[in-house]
PDB file of C-alpha atoms in Angstrom:
ATOM      1  CA  MET A  23       0.000   0.000   0.000  1.00 41.00           C
ATOM      2  CA  ARG A  24       1.366   3.404  -0.966  1.00 46.00           C
ATOM      3  CA  GLN A  25       1.667   6.028   1.698  1.00 46.00           C
ATOM      4  CA  GLY A  26       2.831   9.567   2.391  1.00 43.00           C
ATOM      5  CA  ASN A  27       4.198  11.401  -0.662  1.00 42.00           C
ATOM      6  CA  GLU A  28       3.149   8.626  -3.072  1.00 48.00           C
ATOM      7  CA  THR A  29      -0.533   9.550  -2.764  1.00 47.00           C
ATOM      8  CA  PRO A  30      -1.986  10.589  -6.164  1.00 62.00           C
ATOM      9  CA  ILE A  31      -4.216  13.274  -4.684  1.00 76.00           C
ATOM     10  CA  SER A  32      -3.430  16.906  -5.555  1.00 83.00           C
ATOM     11  CA  GLU A  33      -6.523  18.704  -4.274  1.00 90.00           C
ATOM     12  CA  PHE A  34      -9.732  18.464  -2.237  1.00 93.00           C
ATOM     13  CA  LEU A  35     -13.133  20.028  -2.831  1.00 92.00           C
ATOM     14  CA  LEU A  36     -14.659  22.078  -0.002  1.00 92.00           C
ATOM     15  CA  LEU A  37     -18.419  21.811  -0.578  1.00 87.00           C
ATOM     16  CA  GLY A  38     -19.290  24.465   2.022  1.00 83.00           C
ATOM     17  CA  PHE A  39     -22.889  25.218   2.934  1.00 82.00           C
ATOM     18  CA  SER A  40     -24.833  25.641  -0.291  1.00 73.00           C
ATOM     19  CA  GLU A  41     -24.373  25.688  -4.066  1.00 73.00           C
ATOM     20  CA  GLU A  42     -27.295  28.054  -4.749  1.00 76.00           C
ATOM     21  CA  PRO A  43     -26.006  31.361  -6.220  1.00 75.00           C
ATOM     22  CA  ALA A  44     -28.464  33.462  -4.191  1.00 78.00           C
ATOM     23  CA  LEU A  45     -27.317  31.898  -0.923  1.00 85.00           C
ATOM     24  CA  GLN A  46     -23.662  32.152  -1.917  1.00 87.00           C
ATOM     25  CA  LEU A  47     -23.878  35.957  -1.945  1.00 89.00           C
ATOM     26  CA  LEU A  48     -25.616  35.969   1.436  1.00 91.00           C
ATOM     27  CA  ILE A  49     -23.030  33.594   2.927  1.00 91.00           C
ATOM     28  CA  PHE A  50     -20.179  35.715   1.545  1.00 94.00           C
ATOM     29  CA  GLY A  51     -21.602  38.916   3.064  1.00 95.00           C
ATOM     30  CA  LEU A  52     -22.315  37.265   6.408  1.00 94.00           C
ATOM     31  CA  PHE A  53     -18.889  35.662   6.821  1.00 95.00           C
ATOM     32  CA  PHE A  54     -17.034  38.700   5.491  1.00 97.00           C
ATOM     33  CA  SER A  55     -18.812  40.880   8.071  1.00 97.00           C
ATOM     34  CA  MET A  56     -18.101  38.445  10.904  1.00 96.00           C
ATOM     35  CA  TYR A  57     -14.451  38.183   9.880  1.00 97.00           C
ATOM     36  CA  LEU A  58     -14.009  41.970   9.834  1.00 97.00           C
ATOM     37  CA  ILE A  59     -15.657  42.310  13.247  1.00 96.00           C
ATOM     38  CA  THR A  60     -13.447  39.532  14.641  1.00 97.00           C
ATOM     39  CA  VAL A  61     -10.201  41.041  13.375  1.00 97.00           C
ATOM     40  CA  LEU A  62     -11.031  44.654  14.244  1.00 96.00           C
ATOM     41  CA  GLY A  63     -12.531  43.783  17.643  1.00 94.00           C
ATOM     42  CA  ASN A  64      -9.596  41.677  18.755  1.00 96.00           C
ATOM     43  CA  LEU A  65      -7.068  44.181  17.370  1.00 95.00           C
ATOM     44  CA  LEU A  66      -8.754  46.914  19.404  1.00 93.00           C
ATOM     45  CA  ILE A  67      -8.403  44.803  22.549  1.00 94.00           C
ATOM     46  CA  ILE A  68      -4.683  44.282  21.833  1.00 94.00           C
ATOM     47  CA  LEU A  69      -4.111  47.988  21.071  1.00 93.00           C
ATOM     48  CA  ALA A  70      -6.084  49.133  24.115  1.00 91.00           C
ATOM     49  CA  VAL A  71      -4.152  46.888  26.488  1.00 92.00           C
ATOM     50  CA  SER A  72      -0.792  47.710  24.888  1.00 92.00           C
ATOM     51  CA  SER A  73      -1.371  51.479  25.033  1.00 89.00           C
ATOM     52  CA  ASP A  74      -2.562  51.631  28.656  1.00 88.00           C
ATOM     53  CA  SER A  75       0.120  51.009  31.281  1.00 87.00           C
ATOM     54  CA  HIS A  76      -2.593  50.346  33.896  1.00 87.00           C
ATOM     55  CA  LEU A  77      -3.556  47.222  31.946  1.00 90.00           C
ATOM     56  CA  HIS A  78      -0.063  45.714  31.921  1.00 92.00           C
ATOM     57  CA  THR A  79      -1.138  42.983  34.325  1.00 93.00           C
ATOM     58  CA  PRO A  80      -1.236  39.155  34.015  1.00 95.00           C
ATOM     59  CA  MET A  81      -4.986  39.087  33.306  1.00 93.00           C
ATOM     60  CA  TYR A  82      -4.735  41.466  30.354  1.00 94.00           C
ATOM     61  CA  PHE A  83      -1.515  39.847  29.147  1.00 96.00           C
ATOM     62  CA  PHE A  84      -3.415  36.575  28.760  1.00 96.00           C
ATOM     63  CA  LEU A  85      -6.356  38.439  27.183  1.00 95.00           C
ATOM     64  CA  CYS A  86      -4.026  39.930  24.550  1.00 95.00           C
ATOM     65  CA  ASN A  87      -2.727  36.473  23.719  1.00 97.00           C
ATOM     66  CA  LEU A  88      -6.276  35.120  23.484  1.00 96.00           C
ATOM     67  CA  SER A  89      -7.237  37.959  21.121  1.00 96.00           C
ATOM     68  CA  LEU A  90      -4.207  37.271  18.922  1.00 96.00           C
ATOM     69  CA  VAL A  91      -5.030  33.558  18.804  1.00 97.00           C
ATOM     70  CA  ASP A  92      -8.684  34.323  17.952  1.00 96.00           C
ATOM     71  CA  ILE A  93      -7.577  36.434  14.972  1.00 97.00           C
ATOM     72  CA  CYS A  94      -5.304  33.642  13.747  1.00 97.00           C
ATOM     73  CA  PHE A  95      -7.952  30.983  14.457  1.00 96.00           C
ATOM     74  CA  THR A  96     -10.549  32.662  12.247  1.00 96.00           C
ATOM     75  CA  SER A  97      -7.970  33.558   9.599  1.00 97.00           C
ATOM     76  CA  THR A  98      -7.160  29.892   8.968  1.00 97.00           C
ATOM     77  CA  THR A  99     -10.624  29.144   7.580  1.00 96.00           C
ATOM     78  CA  VAL A 100     -12.740  32.170   6.617  1.00 96.00           C
ATOM     79  CA  PRO A 101     -10.458  33.905   4.037  1.00 96.00           C
ATOM     80  CA  LYS A 102     -10.097  30.714   1.982  1.00 95.00           C
ATOM     81  CA  MET A 103     -13.864  30.185   2.033  1.00 94.00           C
ATOM     82  CA  LEU A 104     -14.460  33.797   0.921  1.00 95.00           C
ATOM     83  CA  VAL A 105     -11.944  33.435  -1.924  1.00 94.00           C
ATOM     84  CA  ASN A 106     -13.618  30.218  -3.081  1.00 92.00           C
ATOM     85  CA  ILE A 107     -17.035  31.879  -3.101  1.00 91.00           C
ATOM     86  CA  GLN A 108     -15.682  34.910  -4.959  1.00 91.00           C
ATOM     87  CA  THR A 109     -13.924  32.784  -7.609  1.00 91.00           C
ATOM     88  CA  GLN A 110     -16.770  30.246  -7.708  1.00 88.00           C
ATOM     89  CA  SER A 111     -14.297  27.476  -6.962  1.00 90.00           C
ATOM     90  CA  LYS A 112     -14.405  24.763  -4.322  1.00 91.00           C
ATOM     91  CA  VAL A 113     -10.800  23.641  -4.728  1.00 93.00           C
ATOM     92  CA  ILE A 114      -8.157  23.589  -2.019  1.00 94.00           C
ATOM     93  CA  THR A 115      -4.796  22.001  -2.794  1.00 94.00           C
ATOM     94  CA  TYR A 116      -3.584  18.962  -0.874  1.00 93.00           C
ATOM     95  CA  ALA A 117      -0.773  21.015   0.690  1.00 94.00           C
ATOM     96  CA  GLY A 118      -3.186  23.867   1.426  1.00 95.00           C
ATOM     97  CA  CYS A 119      -5.621  21.480   3.110  1.00 95.00           C
ATOM     98  CA  ILE A 120      -2.945  19.941   5.332  1.00 95.00           C
ATOM     99  CA  THR A 121      -1.615  23.406   6.211  1.00 96.00           C
ATOM    100  CA  GLN A 122      -5.086  24.717   7.033  1.00 97.00           C
ATOM    101  CA  MET A 123      -5.836  21.658   9.148  1.00 96.00           C
ATOM    102  CA  HIS A 124      -2.517  22.032  10.986  1.00 97.00           C
ATOM    103  CA  PHE A 125      -3.079  25.670  11.941  1.00 97.00           C
ATOM    104  CA  PHE A 126      -6.761  25.148  12.747  1.00 96.00           C
ATOM    105  CA  ILE A 127      -5.834  22.445  15.284  1.00 96.00           C
ATOM    106  CA  LEU A 128      -2.976  24.606  16.603  1.00 97.00           C
ATOM    107  CA  PHE A 129      -5.144  27.649  17.340  1.00 97.00           C
ATOM    108  CA  ALA A 130      -8.175  25.655  18.524  1.00 95.00           C
ATOM    109  CA  VAL A 131      -6.079  23.892  21.168  1.00 95.00           C
ATOM    110  CA  LEU A 132      -4.339  27.190  22.031  1.00 96.00           C
ATOM    111  CA  ASP A 133      -7.758  28.754  22.680  1.00 95.00           C
ATOM    112  CA  ASP A 134      -8.594  25.813  24.907  1.00 94.00           C
ATOM    113  CA  ILE A 135      -5.366  25.973  26.931  1.00 96.00           C
ATOM    114  CA  LEU A 136      -5.328  29.774  27.241  1.00 96.00           C
ATOM    115  CA  LEU A 137      -8.848  29.729  28.692  1.00 95.00           C
ATOM    116  CA  THR A 138      -7.537  27.266  31.289  1.00 96.00           C
ATOM    117  CA  VAL A 139      -4.539  29.489  32.050  1.00 97.00           C
ATOM    118  CA  MET A 140      -6.892  32.445  32.477  1.00 96.00           C
ATOM    119  CA  ALA A 141      -9.025  30.378  34.851  1.00 95.00           C
ATOM    120  CA  TYR A 142      -5.905  29.708  36.941  1.00 96.00           C
ATOM    121  CA  ASP A 143      -5.144  33.441  36.915  1.00 95.00           C
ATOM    122  CA  ARG A 144      -8.658  34.221  38.214  1.00 94.00           C
ATOM    123  CA  PHE A 145      -8.276  31.469  40.838  1.00 95.00           C
ATOM    124  CA  VAL A 146      -5.084  33.067  42.185  1.00 95.00           C
ATOM    125  CA  ALA A 147      -6.606  36.579  42.064  1.00 92.00           C
ATOM    126  CA  ILE A 148      -9.676  35.616  44.116  1.00 92.00           C
ATOM    127  CA  CYS A 149      -8.405  32.826  46.350  1.00 92.00           C
ATOM    128  CA  HIS A 150      -4.936  34.297  47.043  1.00 91.00           C
ATOM    129  CA  PRO A 151      -5.316  38.062  46.465  1.00 89.00           C
ATOM    130  CA  LEU A 152      -2.495  39.077  48.837  1.00 91.00           C
ATOM    131  CA  HIS A 153      -0.005  36.844  47.032  1.00 93.00           C
ATOM    132  CA  TYR A 154      -1.316  37.465  43.502  1.00 93.00           C
ATOM    133  CA  MET A 155       1.592  39.585  42.204  1.00 92.00           C
ATOM    134  CA  VAL A 156       4.097  37.290  43.925  1.00 93.00           C
ATOM    135  CA  ILE A 157       2.662  34.168  42.271  1.00 95.00           C
ATOM    136  CA  MET A 158       1.758  35.627  38.868  1.00 95.00           C
ATOM    137  CA  LYS A 159       5.166  37.051  38.044  1.00 95.00           C
ATOM    138  CA  PRO A 160       5.913  38.106  34.439  1.00 95.00           C
ATOM    139  CA  ARG A 161       8.288  35.149  34.131  1.00 96.00           C
ATOM    140  CA  LEU A 162       5.547  32.660  35.082  1.00 96.00           C
ATOM    141  CA  CYS A 163       3.000  34.336  32.778  1.00 97.00           C
ATOM    142  CA  GLY A 164       5.410  34.186  29.859  1.00 97.00           C
ATOM    143  CA  LEU A 165       6.250  30.575  30.656  1.00 97.00           C
ATOM    144  CA  LEU A 166       2.561  29.598  30.780  1.00 97.00           C
ATOM    145  CA  VAL A 167       1.930  31.138  27.349  1.00 97.00           C
ATOM    146  CA  LEU A 168       5.103  29.570  25.923  1.00 97.00           C
ATOM    147  CA  MET A 169       4.100  26.135  27.217  1.00 97.00           C
ATOM    148  CA  SER A 170       0.644  26.604  25.689  1.00 97.00           C
ATOM    149  CA  TRP A 171       2.239  27.239  22.284  1.00 97.00           C
ATOM    150  CA  ILE A 172       4.617  24.280  22.625  1.00 97.00           C
ATOM    151  CA  ILE A 173       1.869  21.816  23.615  1.00 96.00           C
ATOM    152  CA  SER A 174      -0.458  23.044  20.865  1.00 97.00           C
ATOM    153  CA  GLY A 175       2.323  23.025  18.283  1.00 97.00           C
ATOM    154  CA  LEU A 176       3.456  19.484  19.084  1.00 96.00           C
ATOM    155  CA  ASN A 177      -0.128  18.232  19.001  1.00 96.00           C
ATOM    156  CA  SER A 178      -0.965  19.840  15.641  1.00 96.00           C
ATOM    157  CA  LEU A 179       2.351  18.659  14.172  1.00 96.00           C
ATOM    158  CA  LEU A 180       1.697  15.071  15.294  1.00 95.00           C
ATOM    159  CA  GLN A 181      -1.829  15.036  13.869  1.00 95.00           C
ATOM    160  CA  SER A 182      -0.721  16.597  10.570  1.00 95.00           C
ATOM    161  CA  VAL A 183       2.136  14.115  10.131  1.00 95.00           C
ATOM    162  CA  MET A 184      -0.215  11.198  10.773  1.00 95.00           C
ATOM    163  CA  VAL A 185      -2.634  12.477   8.124  1.00 95.00           C
ATOM    164  CA  LEU A 186       0.280  12.787   5.681  1.00 93.00           C
ATOM    165  CA  GLN A 187       0.773   9.011   5.994  1.00 91.00           C
ATOM    166  CA  LEU A 188      -2.724   8.309   4.658  1.00 92.00           C
ATOM    167  CA  TYR A 189      -3.471   7.274   1.088  1.00 89.00           C
ATOM    168  CA  PHE A 190      -6.449   8.836  -0.723  1.00 88.00           C
ATOM    169  CA  CYS A 191      -8.159   7.188  -3.683  1.00 81.00           C
ATOM    170  CA  THR A 192     -11.009   8.883  -5.545  1.00 76.00           C
ATOM    171  CA  ASP A 193     -13.283  10.571  -2.999  1.00 73.00           C
ATOM    172  CA  PHE A 194     -11.954  14.117  -2.513  1.00 86.00           C
ATOM    173  CA  GLU A 195     -15.132  15.951  -1.446  1.00 89.00           C
ATOM    174  CA  ILE A 196     -15.152  17.489   2.045  1.00 91.00           C
ATOM    175  CA  THR A 197     -18.663  18.481   3.144  1.00 87.00           C
ATOM    176  CA  HIS A 198     -17.369  21.395   5.222  1.00 89.00           C
ATOM    177  CA  PHE A 199     -16.142  24.956   4.740  1.00 92.00           C
ATOM    178  CA  PHE A 200     -12.622  24.026   5.874  1.00 94.00           C
ATOM    179  CA  CYS A 201     -10.384  20.954   6.092  1.00 94.00           C
ATOM    180  CA  GLU A 202     -11.701  19.426   9.287  1.00 91.00           C
ATOM    181  CA  ILE A 203      -9.393  16.589  10.343  1.00 93.00           C
ATOM    182  CA  LYS A 204     -12.122  14.047  11.066  1.00 90.00           C
ATOM    183  CA  GLN A 205     -13.634  14.422   7.606  1.00 90.00           C
ATOM    184  CA  VAL A 206     -10.237  14.345   5.904  1.00 93.00           C
ATOM    185  CA  VAL A 207      -9.345  11.090   7.705  1.00 93.00           C
ATOM    186  CA  GLN A 208     -12.710   9.573   6.725  1.00 90.00           C
ATOM    187  CA  LEU A 209     -11.883  10.162   3.041  1.00 91.00           C
ATOM    188  CA  ALA A 210      -8.738   8.000   3.226  1.00 91.00           C
ATOM    189  CA  CYS A 211      -8.840   4.529   1.704  1.00 89.00           C
ATOM    190  CA  SER A 212      -5.920   3.278   3.810  1.00 88.00           C
ATOM    191  CA  ASP A 213      -6.126   2.070   7.395  1.00 90.00           C
ATOM    192  CA  THR A 214      -7.125   4.946   9.714  1.00 92.00           C
ATOM    193  CA  PHE A 215      -7.177   3.025  13.005  1.00 93.00           C
ATOM    194  CA  LEU A 216      -4.108   4.789  14.427  1.00 93.00           C
ATOM    195  CA  ASN A 217      -5.415   8.189  13.328  1.00 94.00           C
ATOM    196  CA  ASN A 218      -8.761   7.629  15.024  1.00 92.00           C
ATOM    197  CA  MET A 219      -7.156   6.335  18.210  1.00 94.00           C
ATOM    198  CA  GLU A 220      -4.783   9.313  18.280  1.00 91.00           C
ATOM    199  CA  MET A 221      -7.676  11.764  17.774  1.00 90.00           C
ATOM    200  CA  TYR A 222      -9.706  10.194  20.601  1.00 90.00           C
ATOM    201  CA  PHE A 223      -6.684  10.178  22.925  1.00 92.00           C
ATOM    202  CA  VAL A 224      -5.782  13.814  22.184  1.00 91.00           C
ATOM    203  CA  THR A 225      -9.401  14.918  22.569  1.00 87.00           C
ATOM    204  CA  ALA A 226      -9.588  13.231  25.975  1.00 90.00           C
ATOM    205  CA  LEU A 227      -6.216  14.633  27.073  1.00 92.00           C
ATOM    206  CA  LEU A 228      -6.274  18.176  25.677  1.00 90.00           C
ATOM    207  CA  GLY A 229     -10.039  18.508  25.974  1.00 87.00           C
ATOM    208  CA  GLY A 230     -10.745  16.792  29.275  1.00 90.00           C
ATOM    209  CA  GLY A 231      -7.618  18.099  31.023  1.00 93.00           C
ATOM    210  CA  PRO A 232      -8.367  21.826  30.535  1.00 93.00           C
ATOM    211  CA  VAL A 233     -12.045  21.307  31.366  1.00 92.00           C
ATOM    212  CA  ALA A 234     -11.077  19.590  34.624  1.00 94.00           C
ATOM    213  CA  GLY A 235      -8.681  22.448  35.397  1.00 94.00           C
ATOM    214  CA  ILE A 236     -11.341  25.077  34.762  1.00 94.00           C
ATOM    215  CA  ILE A 237     -13.932  23.231  36.861  1.00 94.00           C
ATOM    216  CA  TYR A 238     -11.448  22.852  39.719  1.00 95.00           C
ATOM    217  CA  SER A 239     -10.461  26.539  39.562  1.00 94.00           C
ATOM    218  CA  TYR A 240     -14.051  27.720  39.598  1.00 94.00           C
ATOM    219  CA  SER A 241     -15.059  25.342  42.373  1.00 94.00           C
ATOM    220  CA  LYS A 242     -12.374  26.990  44.522  1.00 93.00           C
ATOM    221  CA  ILE A 243     -13.445  30.448  43.331  1.00 93.00           C
ATOM    222  CA  VAL A 244     -17.096  29.812  44.246  1.00 91.00           C
ATOM    223  CA  SER A 245     -16.029  28.478  47.632  1.00 92.00           C
ATOM    224  CA  SER A 246     -13.960  31.628  48.268  1.00 90.00           C
ATOM    225  CA  ILE A 247     -16.755  33.943  47.113  1.00 89.00           C
ATOM    226  CA  CYS A 248     -19.250  32.219  49.427  1.00 88.00           C
ATOM    227  CA  GLY A 249     -16.849  32.868  52.300  1.00 85.00           C
ATOM    228  CA  ILE A 250     -16.921  36.641  51.722  1.00 82.00           C
ATOM    229  CA  SER A 251     -19.219  38.319  54.247  1.00 81.00           C
ATOM    230  CA  SER A 252     -20.231  41.527  52.432  1.00 82.00           C
ATOM    231  CA  ALA A 253     -22.526  41.527  49.426  1.00 81.00           C
ATOM    232  CA  GLN A 254     -20.390  44.196  47.756  1.00 83.00           C
ATOM    233  CA  GLY A 255     -17.293  42.035  48.196  1.00 79.00           C
ATOM    234  CA  LYS A 256     -19.068  39.051  46.654  1.00 82.00           C
ATOM    235  CA  TYR A 257     -20.210  41.141  43.673  1.00 82.00           C
ATOM    236  CA  LYS A 258     -16.704  42.536  43.113  1.00 79.00           C
ATOM    237  CA  ALA A 259     -15.148  39.066  43.297  1.00 79.00           C
ATOM    238  CA  PHE A 260     -17.716  37.661  40.880  1.00 82.00           C
ATOM    239  CA  SER A 261     -17.292  40.559  38.426  1.00 81.00           C
ATOM    240  CA  ILE A 262     -13.560  39.759  38.215  1.00 79.00           C
ATOM    241  CA  CYS A 263     -14.254  36.396  36.582  1.00 85.00           C
ATOM    242  CA  ALA A 264     -17.657  37.052  34.936  1.00 86.00           C
ATOM    243  CA  SER A 265     -16.209  37.861  31.499  1.00 88.00           C
ATOM    244  CA  HIS A 266     -13.916  34.842  31.498  1.00 89.00           C
ATOM    245  CA  LEU A 267     -16.722  32.562  32.649  1.00 90.00           C
ATOM    246  CA  SER A 268     -18.891  33.863  29.786  1.00 89.00           C
ATOM    247  CA  ALA A 269     -16.107  33.185  27.260  1.00 91.00           C
ATOM    248  CA  VAL A 270     -15.565  29.671  28.659  1.00 92.00           C
ATOM    249  CA  SER A 271     -19.296  28.913  28.520  1.00 90.00           C
ATOM    250  CA  LEU A 272     -19.518  30.161  24.930  1.00 89.00           C
ATOM    251  CA  PHE A 273     -16.472  28.197  23.740  1.00 90.00           C
ATOM    252  CA  TYR A 274     -17.270  24.862  25.388  1.00 89.00           C
ATOM    253  CA  GLY A 275     -21.002  25.277  24.806  1.00 86.00           C
ATOM    254  CA  SER A 276     -20.424  25.656  21.058  1.00 84.00           C
ATOM    255  CA  VAL A 277     -17.961  22.730  20.978  1.00 82.00           C
ATOM    256  CA  LEU A 278     -20.476  20.508  22.764  1.00 79.00           C
ATOM    257  CA  GLY A 279     -23.147  21.755  20.365  1.00 75.00           C
ATOM    258  CA  VAL A 280     -21.051  20.582  17.407  1.00 74.00           C
ATOM    259  CA  TYR A 281     -20.484  17.198  19.072  1.00 70.00           C
ATOM    260  CA  PHE A 282     -24.149  16.585  19.861  1.00 68.00           C
ATOM    261  CA  SER A 283     -25.359  17.838  16.470  1.00 66.00           C
ATOM    262  CA  SER A 284     -22.983  15.482  14.646  1.00 65.00           C
ATOM    263  CA  ALA A 285     -24.012  12.616  16.933  1.00 60.00           C
ATOM    264  CA  ALA A 286     -27.729  13.311  16.526  1.00 60.00           C
ATOM    265  CA  THR A 287     -27.751  13.618  12.737  1.00 62.00           C
ATOM    266  CA  ASP A 288     -25.878  12.027   9.849  1.00 59.00           C
ATOM    267  CA  SER A 289     -25.982  15.260   7.836  1.00 61.00           C
ATOM    268  CA  PRO A 290     -22.428  16.648   7.354  1.00 59.00           C
ATOM    269  CA  HIS A 291     -23.881  20.061   6.454  1.00 63.00           C
ATOM    270  CA  SER A 292     -25.498  20.288   9.891  1.00 65.00           C
ATOM    271  CA  SER A 293     -22.119  19.631  11.492  1.00 72.00           C
ATOM    272  CA  ALA A 294     -20.530  22.317   9.291  1.00 76.00           C
ATOM    273  CA  ALA A 295     -23.184  24.841  10.273  1.00 76.00           C
ATOM    274  CA  ALA A 296     -22.719  24.000  13.962  1.00 77.00           C
ATOM    275  CA  SER A 297     -18.938  24.390  13.608  1.00 85.00           C
ATOM    276  CA  VAL A 298     -19.449  28.047  12.698  1.00 89.00           C
ATOM    277  CA  MET A 299     -20.279  28.711  16.360  1.00 87.00           C
ATOM    278  CA  TYR A 300     -16.865  27.868  17.783  1.00 85.00           C
ATOM    279  CA  ALA A 301     -14.770  28.534  14.642  1.00 90.00           C
ATOM    280  CA  VAL A 302     -16.202  31.968  13.756  1.00 93.00           C
ATOM    281  CA  VAL A 303     -18.849  33.254  16.169  1.00 92.00           C
ATOM    282  CA  THR A 304     -16.934  32.673  19.427  1.00 92.00           C
ATOM    283  CA  PRO A 305     -13.775  34.571  18.316  1.00 94.00           C
ATOM    284  CA  MET A 306     -16.052  37.377  17.095  1.00 94.00           C
ATOM    285  CA  LEU A 307     -17.929  37.690  20.401  1.00 93.00           C
ATOM    286  CA  ASN A 308     -14.922  37.479  22.742  1.00 91.00           C
ATOM    287  CA  PRO A 309     -13.958  41.188  22.333  1.00 91.00           C
ATOM    288  CA  PHE A 310     -17.520  42.208  23.236  1.00 91.00           C
ATOM    289  CA  ILE A 311     -17.576  39.875  26.239  1.00 90.00           C
ATOM    290  CA  TYR A 312     -14.331  41.306  27.611  1.00 88.00           C
ATOM    291  CA  SER A 313     -15.081  44.969  26.845  1.00 83.00           C
ATOM    292  CA  LEU A 314     -18.780  45.591  27.515  1.00 75.00           C
ATOM    293  CA  ARG A 315     -18.625  44.608  31.215  1.00 71.00           C
ATOM    294  CA  ASN A 316     -15.032  45.733  31.809  1.00 80.00           C
ATOM    295  CA  LYS A 317     -14.571  49.347  32.912  1.00 81.00           C
ATOM    296  CA  ASP A 318     -10.775  49.210  32.475  1.00 83.00           C
ATOM    297  CA  ILE A 319     -11.030  48.056  28.852  1.00 86.00           C
ATOM    298  CA  LYS A 320     -13.740  50.622  28.074  1.00 82.00           C
ATOM    299  CA  ARG A 321     -11.611  53.390  29.580  1.00 84.00           C
ATOM    300  CA  ALA A 322      -8.594  52.266  27.562  1.00 83.00           C
ATOM    301  CA  LEU A 323     -10.673  52.137  24.362  1.00 82.00           C
ATOM    302  CA  LYS A 324     -11.979  55.668  24.977  1.00 83.00           C
ATOM    303  CA  ARG A 325      -8.425  56.872  25.578  1.00 82.00           C
ATOM    304  CA  LEU A 326      -7.294  55.130  22.391  1.00 76.00           C
ATOM    305  CA  TYR A 327     -10.143  56.752  20.468  1.00 73.00           C
ATOM    306  CA  GLY A 328      -9.250  60.126  21.971  1.00 74.00           C
ATOM    307  CA  MET A 329      -5.601  59.732  20.923  1.00 63.00           C
ATOM    308  CA  ALA A 330      -6.681  58.842  17.386  1.00 59.00           C
ATOM    309  CA  GLY A 331      -8.984  61.870  17.291  1.00 56.00           C
ATOM    310  CA  THR A 332      -6.207  64.193  18.522  1.00 57.00           C
ATOM    311  CA  LYS A 333      -3.779  62.917  15.902  1.00 57.00           C
ATOM    312  CA  GLY A 334      -6.413  63.372  13.215  1.00 52.00           C
ATOM    313  CA  THR A 335      -6.987  66.999  14.310  1.00 49.00           C
ATOM    314  CA  ILE A 336      -3.240  67.722  14.256  1.00 49.00           C
ATOM    315  CA  ILE A 337      -2.898  66.274  10.751  1.00 47.00           C
ATOM    316  CA  LEU A 338      -5.851  68.358   9.490  1.00 45.00           C
ATOM    317  CA  ARG A 339      -4.269  71.512  10.885  1.00 51.00           C
TER     318      ARG A 339
END
């Protein structure tokens, strides 16, 4: 059996959501708008935090990294889909598909791990407030982010290499808007037992591990909040982690939605539509979640807007 580079395949077909011309225009406008909002929203978060020295804290350092990852996460899938709609083509090269799959896995797992790191940060802030700056030193924060990248990178590299060993015959149609690893593996006509076992193991390890960490952190946080005597103190402690808890609920809620929708129906298009929630909608909503209820971010954004307005006035003069 031929493997690896001997595979005759040169391209896949991304079938997307619909082939109707009227719907294609609607889908293009919808995804283009969501992509712009995602990029601009997350860039504003990064600029606001970078420009305000009061926000140079561990919490906002992790938020900046999450915003950067969200931009990259969406950029691995949406631009290619928009180009295909614009050119009326469904083709993605074999190399392009593997590359897209690699970076999609990389940034999806990074999102997952960074949310866990942020949960740990909130745990230290609420449960050990007097030792917060001692524990969450810049060195530790940088190390946590670096380890997140290393773990995600090794995982995506392993999965991509294993897919490269597969042999594809004649079925090249992917009923999705991007190269989703499960569907790519299902198209192979060689033995995929090791690929499936590796996917299940990684899902349990890199999915279950972070979830357990987040649940543990928040169980301790809730216990600490219940021990606070004043109602104002409880509200302040809860407000510290409200945005992160919303982001966690949105991310894992959408992932579970994709899992249950694919388990409940055999329609691949339903799974593709459900995947939009965590692949596109969640990165788009994260800037709103972290800015609308956060006075520090709103103040920084106003200051950033004021600086831009002042520069514009000077240029006009």
